[in-house]
Amino acid sequence: MIDLHTHSTFSDGTETPTELVATARAAGVTVLALTDHDTTAGWDEAAAAVSSSGITLVRGAEFSTESPDGRGGTVTAHLLGYLFDPAAPDVVAEQERIREARRARVWEMGARIGADHPGIDGDSLLARLPADSPAGRPHIGQALVELDVVASVTDAFEHILRKDGPYYVEKYNTPIATAIAMIDAAGGVAVFAHPFARKRGPTVDASVLADLAGRGLAGIEVDHPDHAADDRATLRDVAAATGLLATGSSDYHGTNKTTGIAVETTAREQYDALVARATGVGVLA
Ligand code: AMP
Ligand code: FE
Ligand code: FE
Ligand code: ZN
């Protein structure tokens, strides 16, 4: 089983890369991609963990971007980058910039939430996290669980952290064409993550994916827990019509989400084609 999208404690997952590899192994995963948000800091631990585990590791990251929506506006979008050179100066600089924007935004959301929920504030939220980490809403959710404001991180998203709620603050996101070019220049492979995850907010139209296919985008995540059946069919058609690779993945976050590892997977030939495109770093076994 090939799972090309998972998170560790280096971003908003609840398992260390070592624990994540053990979870993957127990579930029968043979190829695992680590794709923490806006950082490659977990790569070394994951590399050590897969050695002699029987699992092949695809090193990657999930980049925070904004995309044209195809209707004259813009939407936030997640872009998976695989097997890129982690030392490429543009990648390093942009990921740092995003992590800083993430922390400023968590601080601001903490201040807003704290006005209604004593015990939460920006400084104490950030004090819980390593200095250079990609702080996100799941971290706020964990704090809200610990303070007994909500029962689970999922509940926190529903009641407090949702995009259309009173506490939400947007952050700086990289224009998606810039991010694709950056990943490409670093020898990586860019795949549009969960393009039709509609419960998270407005998404792109299919026309945008076709357009990005002409600008270096290599693939789209077709099978994802947040995708409805009809949307998967549309995405499969887009991939067939444009030559984009079609991937499937769990977007596993440990206990921060209810999704199990490898509940969605990628077909072997799509994975092989993805790896064949990369010139940044190789897969590790
Ligand atoms: P952020 O990047 O800080 O805006 O937070 C978005 C992240 O929260 C996503 O990458 C997911 O990991 C997580 N997320 C989004 N929706 C939910 C949800 N309903 N329940 C739990 N986690 C979620
Ligand atoms: Fe996440
Ligand atoms: Fe995502
Ligand atoms: Zn993700």
Tab-separated table of C-alpha atoms and ligand atoms in Angstrom:
chain	number	residue	atom	x	y	z
A	1	MET	CA	0.000	0.000	0.000
A	2	ILE	CA	1.253	3.436	-0.993
A	3	ASP	CA	0.248	6.421	1.164
A	4	LEU	CA	1.651	9.705	-0.157
A	5	HIS	CA	0.372	12.261	2.392
A	6	THR	CA	0.936	12.110	6.168
A	7	HIS	CA	1.853	14.489	9.001
A	8	SER	CA	4.057	14.152	12.074
A	9	THR	CA	4.694	16.182	15.227
A	10	PHE	CA	6.998	18.356	13.095
A	11	SER	CA	3.759	20.014	11.953
A	12	ASP	CA	0.224	19.184	13.090
A	13	GLY	CA	0.292	15.393	13.401
A	14	THR	CA	0.370	13.714	16.811
A	15	GLU	CA	2.999	11.028	16.088
A	16	THR	CA	6.742	11.548	15.777
A	17	PRO	CA	8.204	10.400	12.445
A	18	THR	CA	9.443	7.280	14.261
A	19	GLU	CA	5.959	6.523	15.597
A	20	LEU	CA	4.438	7.313	12.204
A	21	VAL	CA	6.694	4.778	10.491
A	22	ALA	CA	5.702	2.174	13.084
A	23	THR	CA	2.002	2.939	12.492
A	24	ALA	CA	2.517	2.654	8.739
A	25	ARG	CA	4.336	-0.621	9.084
A	26	ALA	CA	1.640	-2.127	11.291
A	27	ALA	CA	-0.984	-1.101	8.724
A	28	GLY	CA	0.884	-2.772	5.862
A	29	VAL	CA	2.093	0.410	4.163
A	30	THR	CA	5.033	-0.246	1.826
A	31	VAL	CA	5.624	3.309	0.564
A	32	LEU	CA	5.120	6.247	2.917
A	33	ALA	CA	5.444	9.950	2.196
A	34	LEU	CA	6.050	12.364	5.073
A	35	THR	CA	4.468	15.678	4.078
A	36	ASP	CA	4.506	18.024	7.049
A	37	HIS	CA	3.168	21.526	6.513
A	38	ASP	CA	5.821	24.025	5.382
A	39	THR	CA	8.858	22.231	6.798
A	40	THR	CA	11.382	19.504	6.030
A	41	ALA	CA	12.559	19.314	9.656
A	42	GLY	CA	11.156	15.783	10.107
A	43	TRP	CA	13.007	14.277	7.158
A	44	ASP	CA	16.096	13.108	9.051
A	45	GLU	CA	14.181	11.311	11.784
A	46	ALA	CA	11.907	9.672	9.197
A	47	ALA	CA	14.945	8.560	7.184
A	48	ALA	CA	16.478	6.936	10.247
A	49	ALA	CA	13.160	5.290	11.139
A	50	VAL	CA	12.614	3.622	7.748
A	51	SER	CA	16.038	2.078	7.508
A	52	SER	CA	15.560	-1.689	7.877
A	53	SER	CA	11.785	-1.224	8.362
A	54	GLY	CA	10.865	-2.536	4.909
A	55	ILE	CA	9.170	0.795	4.146
A	56	THR	CA	10.212	3.089	1.315
A	57	LEU	CA	10.206	6.758	2.354
A	58	VAL	CA	9.225	9.578	0.025
A	59	ARG	CA	10.372	12.843	1.551
A	60	GLY	CA	7.967	15.689	0.934
A	61	ALA	CA	6.132	18.669	2.366
A	62	GLU	CA	2.721	20.322	2.062
A	63	PHE	CA	3.110	23.947	0.974
A	64	SER	CA	0.596	26.624	2.003
A	65	THR	CA	-0.479	28.437	-1.151
A	66	GLU	CA	-3.216	30.577	-2.606
A	67	SER	CA	-4.681	29.829	-6.003
A	68	PRO	CA	-6.980	31.512	-8.483
A	69	ASP	CA	-10.368	29.839	-8.013
A	70	GLY	CA	-11.388	29.984	-11.680
A	71	ARG	CA	-14.248	32.370	-10.845
A	72	GLY	CA	-12.236	35.583	-10.639
A	73	GLY	CA	-11.256	35.187	-6.981
A	74	THR	CA	-8.598	33.363	-4.975
A	75	VAL	CA	-8.769	30.508	-2.473
A	76	THR	CA	-6.255	28.915	-0.124
A	77	ALA	CA	-4.795	25.709	-1.514
A	78	HIS	CA	-2.372	23.038	-0.307
A	79	LEU	CA	0.375	21.880	-2.633
A	80	LEU	CA	2.333	18.682	-2.019
A	81	GLY	CA	5.978	18.819	-3.024
A	82	TYR	CA	7.884	15.522	-3.246
A	83	LEU	CA	11.577	14.705	-3.481
A	84	PHE	CA	12.771	18.315	-3.869
A	85	ASP	CA	16.200	19.510	-2.730
A	86	PRO	CA	15.528	20.752	0.826
A	87	ALA	CA	18.518	23.121	0.647
A	88	ALA	CA	17.227	25.028	-2.400
A	89	PRO	CA	17.469	28.664	-1.202
A	90	ASP	CA	13.994	29.669	-2.462
A	91	VAL	CA	12.368	26.730	-0.706
A	92	VAL	CA	14.224	27.408	2.545
A	93	ALA	CA	13.369	31.119	2.503
A	94	GLU	CA	9.716	30.668	1.574
A	95	GLN	CA	9.091	27.927	4.122
A	96	GLU	CA	10.634	30.134	6.817
A	97	ARG	CA	8.425	33.018	5.760
A	98	ILE	CA	5.318	30.832	5.920
A	99	ARG	CA	6.212	29.419	9.339
A	100	GLU	CA	6.615	32.952	10.648
A	101	ALA	CA	3.251	33.935	9.134
A	102	ARG	CA	1.710	30.824	10.742
A	103	ARG	CA	2.957	31.784	14.200
A	104	ALA	CA	1.807	35.407	13.884
A	105	ARG	CA	-1.600	34.127	12.850
A	106	VAL	CA	-1.884	31.604	15.687
A	107	TRP	CA	-1.011	34.420	18.090
A	108	GLU	CA	-3.760	36.605	16.598
A	109	MET	CA	-6.360	33.809	16.662
A	110	GLY	CA	-5.336	33.079	20.278
A	111	ALA	CA	-6.007	36.707	21.188
A	112	ARG	CA	-9.442	36.623	19.557
A	113	ILE	CA	-10.428	33.292	21.116
A	114	GLY	CA	-9.100	34.416	24.498
A	115	ALA	CA	-11.562	37.301	24.575
A	116	ASP	CA	-14.345	34.703	24.925
A	117	HIS	CA	-12.457	31.753	26.422
A	118	PRO	CA	-10.220	32.678	29.371
A	119	GLY	CA	-7.021	30.643	29.530
A	120	ILE	CA	-6.247	30.991	25.830
A	121	ASP	CA	-3.905	33.666	24.563
A	122	GLY	CA	-1.357	34.062	21.802
A	123	ASP	CA	1.765	33.898	23.942
A	124	SER	CA	0.777	30.731	25.811
A	125	LEU	CA	-0.257	29.004	22.566
A	126	LEU	CA	3.104	29.744	20.977
A	127	ALA	CA	4.981	28.812	24.152
A	128	ARG	CA	3.641	25.243	23.738
A	129	LEU	CA	5.434	24.836	20.385
A	130	PRO	CA	9.058	24.681	19.245
A	131	ALA	CA	10.396	28.092	18.161
A	132	ASP	CA	10.530	27.440	14.413
A	133	SER	CA	7.531	25.141	14.032
A	134	PRO	CA	4.678	25.523	11.528
A	135	ALA	CA	1.978	26.364	14.067
A	136	GLY	CA	-1.578	25.718	12.938
A	137	ARG	CA	-5.183	25.515	14.001
A	138	PRO	CA	-4.854	21.903	15.216
A	139	HIS	CA	-2.407	23.161	17.856
A	140	ILE	CA	-4.994	25.669	19.047
A	141	GLY	CA	-7.509	22.827	19.006
A	142	GLN	CA	-5.305	20.728	21.294
A	143	ALA	CA	-5.043	23.610	23.761
A	144	LEU	CA	-8.836	23.985	23.718
A	145	VAL	CA	-9.214	20.255	24.447
A	146	GLU	CA	-6.801	20.472	27.364
A	147	LEU	CA	-8.724	23.428	28.785
A	148	ASP	CA	-11.986	21.442	28.463
A	149	VAL	CA	-13.460	24.038	26.127
A	150	VAL	CA	-14.163	21.296	23.553
A	151	ALA	CA	-14.080	17.496	23.633
A	152	SER	CA	-11.866	16.948	20.577
A	153	VAL	CA	-9.821	18.745	17.934
A	154	THR	CA	-12.570	17.880	15.440
A	155	ASP	CA	-15.099	19.647	17.710
A	156	ALA	CA	-12.740	22.620	17.978
A	157	PHE	CA	-12.764	22.950	14.176
A	158	GLU	CA	-16.540	22.741	14.073
A	159	HIS	CA	-17.241	25.286	16.785
A	160	ILE	CA	-14.261	27.623	17.089
A	161	LEU	CA	-11.596	27.243	14.399
A	162	ARG	CA	-13.724	27.107	11.264
A	163	LYS	CA	-12.973	29.444	8.422
A	164	ASP	CA	-16.301	31.263	8.517
A	165	GLY	CA	-16.199	31.685	12.315
A	166	PRO	CA	-15.486	34.871	14.309
A	167	TYR	CA	-11.980	33.859	15.390
A	168	TYR	CA	-10.493	32.874	12.040
A	169	VAL	CA	-7.491	34.823	10.763
A	170	GLU	CA	-5.884	34.211	7.358
A	171	LYS	CA	-2.119	34.103	6.904
A	172	TYR	CA	0.253	34.826	4.054
A	173	ASN	CA	0.267	31.972	1.505
A	174	THR	CA	2.586	31.550	-1.485
A	175	PRO	CA	0.966	32.138	-4.901
A	176	ILE	CA	0.530	28.605	-6.252
A	177	ALA	CA	2.297	29.226	-9.570
A	178	THR	CA	5.316	30.489	-7.597
A	179	ALA	CA	5.261	27.442	-5.351
A	180	ILE	CA	5.033	25.045	-8.305
A	181	ALA	CA	7.978	26.771	-9.991
A	182	MET	CA	9.967	26.661	-6.744
A	183	ILE	CA	9.392	22.925	-6.252
A	184	ASP	CA	10.147	22.278	-9.923
A	185	ALA	CA	13.409	24.256	-9.775
A	186	ALA	CA	14.427	22.231	-6.699
A	187	GLY	CA	13.989	18.992	-8.671
A	188	GLY	CA	10.732	18.104	-6.946
A	189	VAL	CA	7.297	16.984	-8.083
A	190	ALA	CA	4.239	19.161	-7.341
A	191	VAL	CA	0.827	17.600	-6.642
A	192	PHE	CA	-2.299	19.630	-5.816
A	193	ALA	CA	-3.545	18.334	-2.434
A	194	HIS	CA	-7.266	17.594	-1.867
A	195	PRO	CA	-8.445	20.035	-4.572
A	196	PHE	CA	-12.151	19.428	-3.836
A	197	ALA	CA	-12.134	19.204	-0.013
A	198	ARG	CA	-15.270	21.328	0.107
A	199	LYS	CA	-16.011	21.112	3.822
A	200	ARG	CA	-12.853	23.142	4.480
A	201	GLY	CA	-14.139	26.122	2.503
A	202	PRO	CA	-14.341	27.265	-1.117
A	203	THR	CA	-12.236	25.264	-3.588
A	204	VAL	CA	-10.835	25.748	-7.084
A	205	ASP	CA	-12.800	24.952	-10.231
A	206	ALA	CA	-11.559	22.051	-12.373
A	207	SER	CA	-10.425	24.555	-15.028
A	208	VAL	CA	-7.723	25.808	-12.646
A	209	LEU	CA	-6.196	22.334	-12.395
A	210	ALA	CA	-6.062	22.048	-16.185
A	211	ASP	CA	-4.408	25.462	-16.349
A	212	LEU	CA	-1.796	24.557	-13.709
A	213	ALA	CA	-1.026	21.353	-15.620
A	214	GLY	CA	0.485	23.638	-18.249
A	215	ARG	CA	2.582	25.431	-15.626
A	216	GLY	CA	4.478	22.498	-14.172
A	217	LEU	CA	1.908	20.878	-11.895
A	218	ALA	CA	2.562	17.119	-12.055
A	219	GLY	CA	-0.473	15.640	-10.350
A	220	ILE	CA	-3.652	15.952	-8.331
A	221	GLU	CA	-4.768	14.105	-5.225
A	222	VAL	CA	-7.899	12.316	-6.429
A	223	ASP	CA	-8.627	9.898	-3.595
A	224	HIS	CA	-8.714	11.760	-0.283
A	225	PRO	CA	-10.970	11.297	2.778
A	226	ASP	CA	-12.515	14.750	2.241
A	227	HIS	CA	-13.531	14.050	-1.388
A	228	ALA	CA	-17.069	13.075	-2.398
A	229	ALA	CA	-17.535	10.283	-4.976
A	230	ASP	CA	-18.713	12.591	-7.777
A	231	ASP	CA	-15.770	14.933	-7.206
A	232	ARG	CA	-13.348	12.005	-7.448
A	233	ALA	CA	-14.885	11.104	-10.796
A	234	THR	CA	-14.428	14.682	-12.011
A	235	LEU	CA	-10.815	14.723	-10.848
A	236	ARG	CA	-10.114	11.410	-12.560
A	237	ASP	CA	-11.464	12.891	-15.796
A	238	VAL	CA	-9.272	15.979	-15.370
A	239	ALA	CA	-6.210	13.785	-14.856
A	240	ALA	CA	-7.018	11.684	-17.922
A	241	ALA	CA	-7.599	14.757	-20.081
A	242	THR	CA	-4.485	16.668	-18.967
A	243	GLY	CA	-1.933	13.950	-18.294
A	244	LEU	CA	-1.769	14.880	-14.614
A	245	LEU	CA	-0.871	12.029	-12.255
A	246	ALA	CA	-3.701	10.858	-9.990
A	247	THR	CA	-2.704	10.091	-6.412
A	248	GLY	CA	-4.556	8.879	-3.342
A	249	SER	CA	-3.607	9.357	0.305
A	250	SER	CA	-4.932	9.396	3.839
A	251	ASP	CA	-3.653	12.817	5.007
A	252	TYR	CA	-3.064	11.029	8.315
A	253	HIS	CA	-2.624	13.342	11.336
A	254	GLY	CA	-2.598	10.790	14.190
A	255	THR	CA	-5.326	11.576	16.726
A	256	ASN	CA	-5.753	15.166	15.483
A	257	LYS	CA	-8.140	13.737	12.883
A	258	THR	CA	-10.367	10.701	12.759
A	259	THR	CA	-8.765	9.383	9.546
A	260	GLY	CA	-6.682	6.199	9.690
A	261	ILE	CA	-3.404	5.732	7.837
A	262	ALA	CA	-3.686	4.309	4.287
A	263	VAL	CA	-7.481	4.639	4.150
A	264	GLU	CA	-6.777	6.000	0.668
A	265	THR	CA	-3.821	4.879	-1.429
A	266	THR	CA	-1.954	5.544	-4.682
A	267	ALA	CA	-1.702	3.056	-7.563
A	268	ARG	CA	1.778	1.664	-8.176
A	269	GLU	CA	2.108	2.971	-11.749
A	270	GLN	CA	1.145	6.504	-10.692
A	271	TYR	CA	3.741	6.352	-7.922
A	272	ASP	CA	6.428	5.034	-10.286
A	273	ALA	CA	5.729	7.873	-12.728
A	274	LEU	CA	5.933	10.397	-9.898
A	275	VAL	CA	9.311	9.127	-8.704
A	276	ALA	CA	10.623	9.051	-12.282
A	277	ARG	CA	9.979	12.809	-12.589
A	278	ALA	CA	12.022	13.769	-9.521
A	279	THR	CA	15.631	14.955	-9.721
A	280	GLY	CA	16.004	16.580	-6.287
A	281	VAL	CA	16.493	13.759	-3.794
A	282	GLY	CA	15.719	10.059	-4.143
A	283	VAL	CA	13.426	7.784	-2.218
A	284	LEU	CA	14.936	6.012	0.790
A	285	ALA	CA	14.531	2.415	1.868
B	1	AMP	P1	-4.255	25.681	9.266
B	1	AMP	O1	-3.219	25.212	8.278
B	1	AMP	O2	-3.656	26.209	10.513
B	1	AMP	O3	-5.272	26.608	8.662
B	1	AMP	O4	-5.073	24.409	9.712
B	1	AMP	C1	-5.549	23.534	8.729
B	1	AMP	C2	-5.175	22.140	9.155
B	1	AMP	O5	-6.114	21.713	10.108
B	1	AMP	C3	-5.266	21.148	8.026
B	1	AMP	O6	-4.015	20.957	7.453
B	1	AMP	C4	-5.690	19.902	8.734
B	1	AMP	O7	-4.543	19.294	9.243
B	1	AMP	C5	-6.452	20.357	9.920
B	1	AMP	N1	-7.918	20.280	9.784
B	1	AMP	C6	-8.702	20.895	8.897
B	1	AMP	N2	-9.990	20.616	9.125
B	1	AMP	C7	-10.021	19.800	10.207
B	1	AMP	C8	-11.061	19.151	10.957
B	1	AMP	N3	-12.355	19.317	10.658
B	1	AMP	N4	-10.712	18.388	12.018
B	1	AMP	C9	-9.421	18.237	12.343
B	1	AMP	N5	-8.409	18.814	11.681
B	1	AMP	C10	-8.695	19.574	10.626
B	2	FE	FE	-2.652	19.497	8.711
B	3	FE	FE	-3.815	19.817	3.420
B	4	ZN	ZN	-2.126	17.399	4.852
